[in-house]
PDB file of C-alpha atoms in Angstrom:
ATOM      1  CA  MET A1007       0.000   0.000   0.000  1.00 43.00           C
ATOM      2  CA  SER A1008       1.355   3.436  -0.901  1.00 42.00           C
ATOM      3  CA  GLU A1009       1.888   6.064   1.766  1.00 44.00           C
ATOM      4  CA  GLY A1010      -0.840   8.277   0.320  1.00 43.00           C
ATOM      5  CA  ALA A1011      -3.503   5.579   0.568  1.00 43.00           C
ATOM      6  CA  LYS A1012      -5.612   5.829   3.683  1.00 44.00           C
ATOM      7  CA  VAL A1013      -7.097   2.838   5.472  1.00 42.00           C
ATOM      8  CA  ILE A1014     -10.662   3.522   6.501  1.00 43.00           C
ATOM      9  CA  VAL A1015     -13.249   1.321   8.136  1.00 43.00           C
ATOM     10  CA  GLN A1016     -16.556   1.713   6.326  1.00 44.00           C
ATOM     11  CA  PRO A1017     -19.587   1.713   8.638  1.00 45.00           C
ATOM     12  CA  GLY A1018     -21.878  -1.197   7.877  1.00 46.00           C
ATOM     13  CA  THR A1019     -19.326  -3.045   5.720  1.00 45.00           C
ATOM     14  CA  GLY A1020     -17.033  -4.381   8.424  1.00 44.00           C
ATOM     15  CA  VAL A1021     -13.955  -4.292   6.124  1.00 43.00           C
ATOM     16  CA  ARG A1022     -10.931  -2.068   5.732  1.00 46.00           C
ATOM     17  CA  GLU A1023     -10.679  -0.461   2.324  1.00 45.00           C
ATOM     18  CA  GLY A1024      -8.081   1.580   0.528  1.00 46.00           C
ATOM     19  CA  SER A1025      -8.878   4.960  -0.953  1.00 50.00           C
ATOM     20  CA  GLY A1026      -9.582   3.522  -4.431  1.00 55.00           C
ATOM     21  CA  LYS A1027     -12.024   0.924  -3.181  1.00 53.00           C
ATOM     22  CA  LEU A1028     -13.605   3.488  -0.858  1.00 50.00           C
ATOM     23  CA  LYS A1029     -14.277   5.751  -3.840  1.00 55.00           C
ATOM     24  CA  ALA A1030     -15.966   2.870  -5.681  1.00 56.00           C
ATOM     25  CA  VAL A1031     -18.153   2.107  -2.648  1.00 50.00           C
ATOM     26  CA  ARG A1032     -19.198   5.751  -2.395  1.00 55.00           C
ATOM     27  CA  GLU A1033     -20.006   5.893  -6.113  1.00 56.00           C
ATOM     28  CA  LYS A1034     -22.094   2.719  -5.805  1.00 53.00           C
ATOM     29  CA  ALA A1035     -24.030   4.154  -2.845  1.00 50.00           C
ATOM     30  CA  ALA A1036     -24.599   7.439  -4.678  1.00 52.00           C
ATOM     31  CA  ALA A1037     -25.799   5.584  -7.771  1.00 52.00           C
ATOM     32  CA  SER A1038     -28.278   3.567  -5.720  1.00 49.00           C
ATOM     33  CA  ARG A1039     -29.789   6.786  -4.392  1.00 50.00           C
ATOM     34  CA  ARG A1040     -30.315   8.240  -7.868  1.00 51.00           C
ATOM     35  CA  PRO A1041     -33.850   8.097  -9.283  1.00 49.00           C
ATOM     36  CA  ILE A1042     -34.546   5.057 -11.414  1.00 50.00           C
ATOM     37  CA  SER A1043     -34.280   5.821 -15.139  1.00 50.00           C
ATOM     38  CA  TRP A1044     -37.678   6.372 -16.756  1.00 51.00           C
ATOM     39  CA  LYS A1045     -36.610   4.225 -19.704  1.00 55.00           C
ATOM     40  CA  LEU A1046     -35.689   1.349 -17.387  1.00 51.00           C
ATOM     41  CA  TYR A1047     -38.882   1.800 -15.392  1.00 52.00           C
ATOM     42  CA  LEU A1048     -41.074   1.809 -18.502  1.00 52.00           C
ATOM     43  CA  SER A1049     -39.205  -1.199 -19.863  1.00 55.00           C
ATOM     44  CA  ASN A1050     -39.820  -3.190 -16.664  1.00 58.00           C
ATOM     45  CA  LEU A1051     -43.432  -2.022 -16.585  1.00 58.00           C
ATOM     46  CA  GLY A1052     -43.927  -3.115 -20.191  1.00 60.00           C
ATOM     47  CA  VAL A1053     -42.637  -6.604 -19.452  1.00 63.00           C
ATOM     48  CA  GLY A1054     -44.939  -6.918 -16.438  1.00 67.00           C
ATOM     49  CA  VAL A1055     -47.989  -5.828 -18.425  1.00 74.00           C
ATOM     50  CA  ILE A1056     -47.628  -8.515 -21.126  1.00 80.00           C
ATOM     51  CA  ILE A1057     -49.482 -11.308 -19.305  1.00 82.00           C
ATOM     52  CA  PRO A1058     -52.357  -9.133 -17.961  1.00 80.00           C
ATOM     53  CA  ALA A1059     -52.811  -7.560 -21.422  1.00 83.00           C
ATOM     54  CA  LEU A1060     -53.032 -10.977 -23.087  1.00 87.00           C
ATOM     55  CA  ALA A1061     -55.482 -12.191 -20.445  1.00 84.00           C
ATOM     56  CA  VAL A1062     -57.732  -9.139 -20.939  1.00 83.00           C
ATOM     57  CA  ALA A1063     -57.602  -9.532 -24.733  1.00 86.00           C
ATOM     58  CA  LEU A1064     -58.614 -13.195 -24.533  1.00 88.00           C
ATOM     59  CA  TRP A1065     -61.296 -12.334 -21.988  1.00 83.00           C
ATOM     60  CA  GLN A1066     -62.761  -9.660 -24.270  1.00 84.00           C
ATOM     61  CA  ALA A1067     -62.630 -11.962 -27.281  1.00 86.00           C
ATOM     62  CA  ALA A1068     -64.408 -14.744 -25.387  1.00 82.00           C
ATOM     63  CA  GLY A1069     -67.123 -12.357 -24.230  1.00 81.00           C
ATOM     64  CA  SER A1070     -67.625 -10.839 -27.670  1.00 82.00           C
ATOM     65  CA  ALA A1071     -67.912 -14.315 -29.208  1.00 82.00           C
ATOM     66  CA  GLY A1072     -70.608 -15.238 -26.697  1.00 79.00           C
ATOM     67  CA  TRP A1073     -68.603 -17.993 -25.032  1.00 83.00           C
ATOM     68  CA  ALA A1074     -69.348 -16.571 -21.570  1.00 75.00           C
ATOM     69  CA  SER A1075     -72.609 -15.212 -20.183  1.00 77.00           C
ATOM     70  CA  PRO A1076     -72.506 -11.433 -19.457  1.00 75.00           C
ATOM     71  CA  GLU A1077     -74.208 -12.082 -16.105  1.00 78.00           C
ATOM     72  CA  PHE A1078     -71.547 -14.620 -15.185  1.00 81.00           C
ATOM     73  CA  LEU A1079     -68.446 -12.997 -16.708  1.00 83.00           C
ATOM     74  CA  PRO A1080     -68.955  -9.502 -18.174  1.00 88.00           C
ATOM     75  CA  THR A1081     -66.434  -8.286 -20.720  1.00 87.00           C
ATOM     76  CA  PRO A1082     -63.616  -5.876 -19.787  1.00 88.00           C
ATOM     77  CA  LEU A1083     -65.304  -3.149 -21.862  1.00 90.00           C
ATOM     78  CA  ALA A1084     -68.533  -3.542 -19.876  1.00 89.00           C
ATOM     79  CA  ILE A1085     -66.576  -3.370 -16.623  1.00 89.00           C
ATOM     80  CA  ALA A1086     -64.739  -0.274 -17.883  1.00 91.00           C
ATOM     81  CA  ARG A1087     -68.041   1.432 -18.706  1.00 91.00           C
ATOM     82  CA  SER A1088     -69.338   0.710 -15.202  1.00 90.00           C
ATOM     83  CA  PHE A1089     -66.093   2.073 -13.744  1.00 91.00           C
ATOM     84  CA  VAL A1090     -66.425   5.296 -15.745  1.00 92.00           C
ATOM     85  CA  ASP A1091     -70.083   5.720 -14.772  1.00 90.00           C
ATOM     86  CA  LEU A1092     -69.223   5.218 -11.107  1.00 89.00           C
ATOM     87  CA  ALA A1093     -66.310   7.655 -11.317  1.00 90.00           C
ATOM     88  CA  VAL A1094     -68.351  10.351 -13.097  1.00 91.00           C
ATOM     89  CA  SER A1095     -71.164  10.094 -10.541  1.00 88.00           C
ATOM     90  CA  GLY A1096     -68.680  10.716  -7.704  1.00 85.00           C
ATOM     91  CA  GLY A1097     -69.503   7.459  -5.961  1.00 85.00           C
ATOM     92  CA  LEU A1098     -66.110   5.923  -6.667  1.00 87.00           C
ATOM     93  CA  ALA A1099     -64.135   8.748  -5.029  1.00 89.00           C
ATOM     94  CA  HIS A1100     -66.426   8.759  -1.992  1.00 90.00           C
ATOM     95  CA  HIS A1101     -66.335   5.025  -1.330  1.00 89.00           C
ATOM     96  CA  LEU A1102     -62.609   4.716  -2.051  1.00 90.00           C
ATOM     97  CA  GLY A1103     -61.845   7.613   0.299  1.00 91.00           C
ATOM     98  CA  VAL A1104     -63.853   5.989   3.090  1.00 90.00           C
ATOM     99  CA  SER A1105     -62.066   2.665   2.598  1.00 91.00           C
ATOM    100  CA  LEU A1106     -58.602   4.258   2.521  1.00 91.00           C
ATOM    101  CA  GLY A1107     -59.330   6.182   5.708  1.00 91.00           C
ATOM    102  CA  ARG A1108     -60.418   3.048   7.545  1.00 90.00           C
ATOM    103  CA  ALA A1109     -57.473   0.998   6.306  1.00 91.00           C
ATOM    104  CA  PHE A1110     -54.810   3.548   7.216  1.00 92.00           C
ATOM    105  CA  LEU A1111     -56.292   4.330  10.629  1.00 93.00           C
ATOM    106  CA  GLY A1112     -56.402   0.647  11.528  1.00 93.00           C
ATOM    107  CA  PHE A1113     -52.914   0.129  10.110  1.00 93.00           C
ATOM    108  CA  LEU A1114     -51.434   3.031  12.083  1.00 94.00           C
ATOM    109  CA  ILE A1115     -52.884   1.820  15.381  1.00 95.00           C
ATOM    110  CA  GLY A1116     -52.244  -1.902  14.854  1.00 94.00           C
ATOM    111  CA  GLY A1117     -48.819  -1.336  13.286  1.00 93.00           C
ATOM    112  CA  ALA A1118     -47.713   0.971  16.099  1.00 95.00           C
ATOM    113  CA  PHE A1119     -48.688  -1.589  18.751  1.00 95.00           C
ATOM    114  CA  GLY A1120     -47.019  -4.370  16.756  1.00 94.00           C
ATOM    115  CA  LEU A1121     -43.793  -2.412  16.390  1.00 94.00           C
ATOM    116  CA  LEU A1122     -43.607  -1.453  20.059  1.00 95.00           C
ATOM    117  CA  LEU A1123     -44.452  -4.931  21.327  1.00 95.00           C
ATOM    118  CA  GLY A1124     -42.021  -6.497  18.843  1.00 94.00           C
ATOM    119  CA  ILE A1125     -39.224  -4.255  20.130  1.00 93.00           C
ATOM    120  CA  LEU A1126     -40.133  -5.062  23.724  1.00 94.00           C
ATOM    121  CA  THR A1127     -40.205  -8.854  23.295  1.00 94.00           C
ATOM    122  CA  GLY A1128     -37.155  -8.751  21.022  1.00 91.00           C
ATOM    123  CA  LEU A1129     -35.027  -6.897  23.549  1.00 89.00           C
ATOM    124  CA  PHE A1130     -36.121  -8.612  26.759  1.00 91.00           C
ATOM    125  CA  ARG A1131     -36.420 -12.369  27.241  1.00 90.00           C
ATOM    126  CA  SER A1132     -38.730 -11.926  30.214  1.00 92.00           C
ATOM    127  CA  ALA A1133     -41.186  -9.944  28.055  1.00 91.00           C
ATOM    128  CA  GLU A1134     -41.021 -12.674  25.404  1.00 90.00           C
ATOM    129  CA  TYR A1135     -41.811 -15.431  27.911  1.00 92.00           C
ATOM    130  CA  LEU A1136     -44.704 -13.398  29.316  1.00 93.00           C
ATOM    131  CA  LEU A1137     -46.323 -11.988  26.163  1.00 92.00           C
ATOM    132  CA  ASP A1138     -45.310 -13.983  23.092  1.00 91.00           C
ATOM    133  CA  PRO A1139     -47.286 -17.208  23.816  1.00 92.00           C
ATOM    134  CA  SER A1140     -50.540 -15.253  24.106  1.00 91.00           C
ATOM    135  CA  VAL A1141     -49.785 -13.247  20.956  1.00 91.00           C
ATOM    136  CA  GLN A1142     -49.059 -16.409  18.981  1.00 90.00           C
ATOM    137  CA  VAL A1143     -52.348 -17.993  20.070  1.00 90.00           C
ATOM    138  CA  LEU A1144     -54.310 -14.903  18.993  1.00 88.00           C
ATOM    139  CA  ARG A1145     -52.389 -14.745  15.702  1.00 87.00           C
ATOM    140  CA  LEU A1146     -53.747 -18.117  14.636  1.00 86.00           C
ATOM    141  CA  VAL A1147     -57.399 -17.103  15.063  1.00 85.00           C
ATOM    142  CA  PRO A1148     -58.896 -16.325  11.604  1.00 81.00           C
ATOM    143  CA  HIS A1149     -60.428 -12.916  10.898  1.00 73.00           C
ATOM    144  CA  LEU A1150     -63.788 -14.399  10.052  1.00 73.00           C
ATOM    145  CA  ALA A1151     -63.881 -16.087  13.449  1.00 80.00           C
ATOM    146  CA  ILE A1152     -63.357 -12.943  15.506  1.00 83.00           C
ATOM    147  CA  ALA A1153     -65.279 -10.510  13.279  1.00 81.00           C
ATOM    148  CA  PRO A1154     -68.735 -11.540  14.646  1.00 82.00           C
ATOM    149  CA  LEU A1155     -67.450 -11.115  18.200  1.00 85.00           C
ATOM    150  CA  ILE A1156     -66.059  -7.636  17.448  1.00 86.00           C
ATOM    151  CA  ILE A1157     -69.367  -6.624  15.862  1.00 83.00           C
ATOM    152  CA  LEU A1158     -71.243  -7.986  18.916  1.00 85.00           C
ATOM    153  CA  TRP A1159     -69.040  -5.842  21.162  1.00 87.00           C
ATOM    154  CA  PHE A1160     -68.896  -2.630  19.112  1.00 85.00           C
ATOM    155  CA  GLY A1161     -71.903  -2.856  16.768  1.00 82.00           C
ATOM    156  CA  PHE A1162     -71.843  -2.110  13.040  1.00 80.00           C
ATOM    157  CA  GLY A1163     -70.223   1.335  13.358  1.00 82.00           C
ATOM    158  CA  GLU A1164     -66.752   2.509  12.421  1.00 85.00           C
ATOM    159  CA  VAL A1165     -65.185   1.219  15.643  1.00 88.00           C
ATOM    160  CA  SER A1166     -65.828  -2.421  14.765  1.00 87.00           C
ATOM    161  CA  LYS A1167     -64.383  -2.018  11.252  1.00 89.00           C
ATOM    162  CA  VAL A1168     -61.230  -0.310  12.504  1.00 90.00           C
ATOM    163  CA  ALA A1169     -60.886  -2.957  15.243  1.00 90.00           C
ATOM    164  CA  ILE A1170     -60.949  -5.759  12.639  1.00 89.00           C
ATOM    165  CA  ILE A1171     -58.244  -3.972  10.632  1.00 91.00           C
ATOM    166  CA  ILE A1172     -56.150  -3.422  13.776  1.00 92.00           C
ATOM    167  CA  SER A1173     -56.320  -7.127  14.610  1.00 88.00           C
ATOM    168  CA  GLY A1174     -54.972  -7.975  11.162  1.00 88.00           C
ATOM    169  CA  SER A1175     -52.224  -5.371  10.841  1.00 92.00           C
ATOM    170  CA  PHE A1176     -50.758  -5.968  14.303  1.00 94.00           C
ATOM    171  CA  PHE A1177     -49.277  -9.434  13.868  1.00 93.00           C
ATOM    172  CA  PRO A1178     -47.043  -9.176  10.736  1.00 93.00           C
ATOM    173  CA  LEU A1179     -45.171  -6.145  12.066  1.00 94.00           C
ATOM    174  CA  TYR A1180     -44.886  -7.656  15.532  1.00 95.00           C
ATOM    175  CA  ILE A1181     -43.402 -10.930  14.256  1.00 94.00           C
ATOM    176  CA  ASN A1182     -40.957  -9.341  11.797  1.00 94.00           C
ATOM    177  CA  THR A1183     -39.766  -6.760  14.330  1.00 94.00           C
ATOM    178  CA  PHE A1184     -39.220  -9.478  16.915  1.00 94.00           C
ATOM    179  CA  VAL A1185     -37.306 -11.692  14.451  1.00 93.00           C
ATOM    180  CA  GLY A1186     -35.250  -8.772  13.127  1.00 91.00           C
ATOM    181  CA  ILE A1187     -34.089  -7.745  16.592  1.00 92.00           C
ATOM    182  CA  ARG A1188     -33.276 -11.311  17.616  1.00 90.00           C
ATOM    183  CA  HIS A1189     -31.129 -11.734  14.483  1.00 88.00           C
ATOM    184  CA  VAL A1190     -28.980  -8.679  15.233  1.00 86.00           C
ATOM    185  CA  ASP A1191     -25.311  -9.660  15.450  1.00 82.00           C
ATOM    186  CA  HIS A1192     -24.151  -9.635  19.092  1.00 80.00           C
ATOM    187  CA  LYS A1193     -20.871  -8.095  17.960  1.00 81.00           C
ATOM    188  CA  LEU A1194     -22.767  -4.863  17.303  1.00 78.00           C
ATOM    189  CA  LEU A1195     -23.910  -4.800  20.915  1.00 76.00           C
ATOM    190  CA  GLU A1196     -20.362  -5.417  22.079  1.00 80.00           C
ATOM    191  CA  VAL A1197     -19.194  -2.488  19.947  1.00 80.00           C
ATOM    192  CA  GLY A1198     -21.868  -0.333  21.550  1.00 79.00           C
ATOM    193  CA  ARG A1199     -20.683  -1.268  25.010  1.00 81.00           C
ATOM    194  CA  VAL A1200     -17.066  -0.534  24.079  1.00 81.00           C
ATOM    195  CA  LEU A1201     -18.062   2.884  22.734  1.00 81.00           C
ATOM    196  CA  GLY A1202     -20.024   3.609  25.880  1.00 80.00           C
ATOM    197  CA  PHE A1203     -23.439   3.831  24.218  1.00 81.00           C
ATOM    198  CA  SER A1204     -26.452   4.141  26.474  1.00 82.00           C
ATOM    199  CA  PRO A1205     -29.261   1.574  26.035  1.00 81.00           C
ATOM    200  CA  TYR A1206     -31.223   4.132  24.003  1.00 83.00           C
ATOM    201  CA  GLN A1207     -28.221   4.838  21.762  1.00 83.00           C
ATOM    202  CA  ARG A1208     -27.657   1.111  21.178  1.00 83.00           C
ATOM    203  CA  LEU A1209     -31.305   0.728  20.218  1.00 83.00           C
ATOM    204  CA  ARG A1210     -31.403   3.753  17.902  1.00 83.00           C
ATOM    205  CA  ARG A1211     -27.956   3.514  16.288  1.00 83.00           C
ATOM    206  CA  LEU A1212     -27.303  -0.231  16.234  1.00 84.00           C
ATOM    207  CA  VAL A1213     -30.286  -2.498  16.869  1.00 86.00           C
ATOM    208  CA  LEU A1214     -33.021  -0.777  14.839  1.00 85.00           C
ATOM    209  CA  PRO A1215     -30.822  -0.095  11.768  1.00 86.00           C
ATOM    210  CA  ALA A1216     -29.686  -3.737  11.759  1.00 85.00           C
ATOM    211  CA  ALA A1217     -33.297  -4.935  12.091  1.00 88.00           C
ATOM    212  CA  LEU A1218     -34.591  -2.431   9.508  1.00 88.00           C
ATOM    213  CA  PRO A1219     -34.981  -4.954   6.619  1.00 88.00           C
ATOM    214  CA  ASN A1220     -37.288  -7.123   8.736  1.00 91.00           C
ATOM    215  CA  ILE A1221     -39.181  -4.099  10.031  1.00 92.00           C
ATOM    216  CA  LEU A1222     -39.804  -2.804   6.507  1.00 90.00           C
ATOM    217  CA  LEU A1223     -40.967  -6.252   5.447  1.00 89.00           C
ATOM    218  CA  GLY A1224     -43.322  -6.262   8.415  1.00 91.00           C
ATOM    219  CA  LEU A1225     -44.665  -2.862   7.358  1.00 91.00           C
ATOM    220  CA  ARG A1226     -45.402  -4.132   3.847  1.00 89.00           C
ATOM    221  CA  LEU A1227     -47.137  -7.242   5.149  1.00 91.00           C
ATOM    222  CA  SER A1228     -49.082  -5.334   7.814  1.00 92.00           C
ATOM    223  CA  LEU A1229     -50.409  -2.829   5.308  1.00 90.00           C
ATOM    224  CA  ALA A1230     -51.344  -5.644   2.926  1.00 88.00           C
ATOM    225  CA  VAL A1231     -53.204  -7.519   5.673  1.00 89.00           C
ATOM    226  CA  ALA A1232     -54.886  -4.270   6.750  1.00 90.00           C
ATOM    227  CA  TRP A1233     -56.179  -3.862   3.192  1.00 88.00           C
ATOM    228  CA  ILE A1234     -57.445  -7.458   3.181  1.00 86.00           C
ATOM    229  CA  SER A1235     -59.028  -7.009   6.618  1.00 87.00           C
ATOM    230  CA  LEU A1236     -60.839  -3.981   5.259  1.00 87.00           C
ATOM    231  CA  VAL A1237     -62.668  -6.272   2.810  1.00 84.00           C
ATOM    232  CA  VAL A1238     -63.800  -8.501   5.665  1.00 82.00           C
ATOM    233  CA  ALA A1239     -64.948  -5.518   7.734  1.00 83.00           C
ATOM    234  CA  GLU A1240     -66.883  -3.851   4.921  1.00 84.00           C
ATOM    235  CA  LEU A1241     -68.510  -7.000   3.597  1.00 79.00           C
ATOM    236  CA  ILE A1242     -69.899  -7.981   6.995  1.00 75.00           C
ATOM    237  CA  GLY A1243     -71.733  -4.734   7.596  1.00 70.00           C
ATOM    238  CA  SER A1244     -71.181  -1.281   6.109  1.00 75.00           C
ATOM    239  CA  GLN A1245     -73.019   1.644   4.552  1.00 81.00           C
ATOM    240  CA  SER A1246     -70.049   2.974   2.582  1.00 83.00           C
ATOM    241  CA  GLY A1247     -66.704   1.875   1.193  1.00 86.00           C
ATOM    242  CA  VAL A1248     -65.550  -0.337  -1.670  1.00 88.00           C
ATOM    243  CA  GLY A1249     -66.640  -3.469   0.201  1.00 86.00           C
ATOM    244  CA  PHE A1250     -70.115  -1.968   0.547  1.00 86.00           C
ATOM    245  CA  LEU A1251     -70.181  -1.413  -3.244  1.00 89.00           C
ATOM    246  CA  ILE A1252     -69.382  -5.098  -3.811  1.00 89.00           C
ATOM    247  CA  ASN A1253     -71.975  -6.255  -1.297  1.00 86.00           C
ATOM    248  CA  GLU A1254     -74.661  -3.984  -2.739  1.00 87.00           C
ATOM    249  CA  ALA A1255     -73.836  -5.116  -6.291  1.00 88.00           C
ATOM    250  CA  LYS A1256     -74.120  -8.746  -5.170  1.00 86.00           C
ATOM    251  CA  GLN A1257     -77.625  -8.118  -3.845  1.00 85.00           C
ATOM    252  CA  ASN A1258     -78.582  -6.377  -7.113  1.00 86.00           C
ATOM    253  CA  SER A1259     -76.870  -9.036  -9.294  1.00 84.00           C
ATOM    254  CA  ASN A1260     -74.682  -6.317 -10.827  1.00 88.00           C
ATOM    255  CA  THR A1261     -71.626  -8.341 -11.804  1.00 89.00           C
ATOM    256  CA  GLU A1262     -69.842  -5.407 -13.470  1.00 90.00           C
ATOM    257  CA  ILE A1263     -69.732  -3.400 -10.228  1.00 90.00           C
ATOM    258  CA  ILE A1264     -68.473  -6.453  -8.339  1.00 91.00           C
ATOM    259  CA  PHE A1265     -65.550  -6.665 -10.777  1.00 92.00           C
ATOM    260  CA  VAL A1266     -64.976  -2.901 -10.442  1.00 92.00           C
ATOM    261  CA  GLY A1267     -64.672  -3.283  -6.666  1.00 90.00           C
ATOM    262  CA  ILE A1268     -62.322  -6.243  -6.981  1.00 90.00           C
ATOM    263  CA  LEU A1269     -60.087  -4.365  -9.434  1.00 90.00           C
ATOM    264  CA  ILE A1270     -60.011  -1.318  -7.162  1.00 91.00           C
ATOM    265  CA  PHE A1271     -58.840  -3.454  -4.252  1.00 89.00           C
ATOM    266  CA  ALA A1272     -56.211  -5.073  -6.494  1.00 88.00           C
ATOM    267  CA  PHE A1273     -54.818  -1.873  -8.040  1.00 89.00           C
ATOM    268  CA  VAL A1274     -54.763   0.154  -4.824  1.00 89.00           C
ATOM    269  CA  GLY A1275     -53.123  -2.735  -2.973  1.00 85.00           C
ATOM    270  CA  LYS A1276     -50.466  -3.014  -5.674  1.00 85.00           C
ATOM    271  CA  LEU A1277     -49.873   0.744  -5.597  1.00 87.00           C
ATOM    272  CA  ILE A1278     -49.377   0.702  -1.826  1.00 85.00           C
ATOM    273  CA  ASP A1279     -46.971  -2.236  -2.086  1.00 83.00           C
ATOM    274  CA  SER A1280     -44.987  -0.450  -4.827  1.00 82.00           C
ATOM    275  CA  ILE A1281     -44.652   2.649  -2.638  1.00 84.00           C
ATOM    276  CA  PHE A1282     -43.157   0.541   0.129  1.00 80.00           C
ATOM    277  CA  ARG A1283     -40.744  -1.077  -2.324  1.00 80.00           C
ATOM    278  CA  VAL A1284     -39.494   2.395  -3.276  1.00 79.00           C
ATOM    279  CA  LEU A1285     -39.103   3.145   0.441  1.00 80.00           C
ATOM    280  CA  GLU A1286     -37.048  -0.025   0.871  1.00 76.00           C
ATOM    281  CA  HIS A1287     -34.866   0.978  -2.076  1.00 76.00           C
ATOM    282  CA  ARG A1288     -34.189   4.344  -0.462  1.00 77.00           C
ATOM    283  CA  LEU A1289     -33.472   3.045   3.027  1.00 77.00           C
ATOM    284  CA  LEU A1290     -31.586  -0.184   2.284  1.00 74.00           C
ATOM    285  CA  PHE A1291     -29.228   0.948  -0.480  1.00 65.00           C
ATOM    286  CA  TRP A1292     -26.254   0.526   1.870  1.00 62.00           C
ATOM    287  CA  ARG A1293     -26.751  -3.252   2.291  1.00 63.00           C
ATOM    288  CA  ASP A1294     -24.669  -5.373  -0.087  1.00 57.00           C
ATOM    289  CA  SER A1295     -27.224  -8.186   0.249  1.00 54.00           C
ATOM    290  CA  TYR A1296     -30.115  -5.953  -0.856  1.00 52.00           C
ATOM    291  CA  ARG A1297     -30.949  -6.025  -4.545  1.00 52.00           C
ATOM    292  CA  GLY A1298     -34.296  -4.192  -4.553  1.00 47.00           C
TER     293      GLY A1298
END
């Protein structure tokens, strides 16, 4: 090594690098933070759209040829017309707004409790022995089994719907936070003790960053389950929301609106998941093992 080369320990890499290698690492990190090229994004999007586009084309052709009953399987064009009519009337925006509000409120409450309890049981064995067995038993109870009990307790109002969503969004974040903290390398904790970190500093600067991949995964899963729980809550009893649209269309034998509701749930769920993938890309660029 030449005299001018400096030996630096890169945080998070655990290796000593010379100035040339350090420059390459910095360039790689900077490149990962740059916005994704629109050409690359559109290219990936185009590849992903191939199969759905073929399926819709075959679906439309089958409906136009009369191979499927419109009452049983309406054509994509008929579904699109119903979607446009619902959007123009203002009903779509109203019901979607109500559903989004319920889902995010339940997710925020359930996710916050899951995160805090996951940190608590992950850090302290005594808390794990006391709380985790009960949480695991409750986790295995299906939504449809507890929904009637929640409605019996809270009625058909907003509280019961939010409570069902909370019960679904709590467990994924709890489990992934717990697992992420338990998988933190003990050498990091030893480094914290050597540097004289307080317990709060070890948690904020060492434990949580190391467990961040699992926590972000838990966030994605919790929000997805919250969105699914919303369907259960709104189908059981509701006067507004996308689930109410589906239930009302079922009673009126309006198959097109049922498909509109299903597609709304699918597209909004995919959009939410994509937003969290972008968040992961921004926050985990420094991990060599991450290839988001």
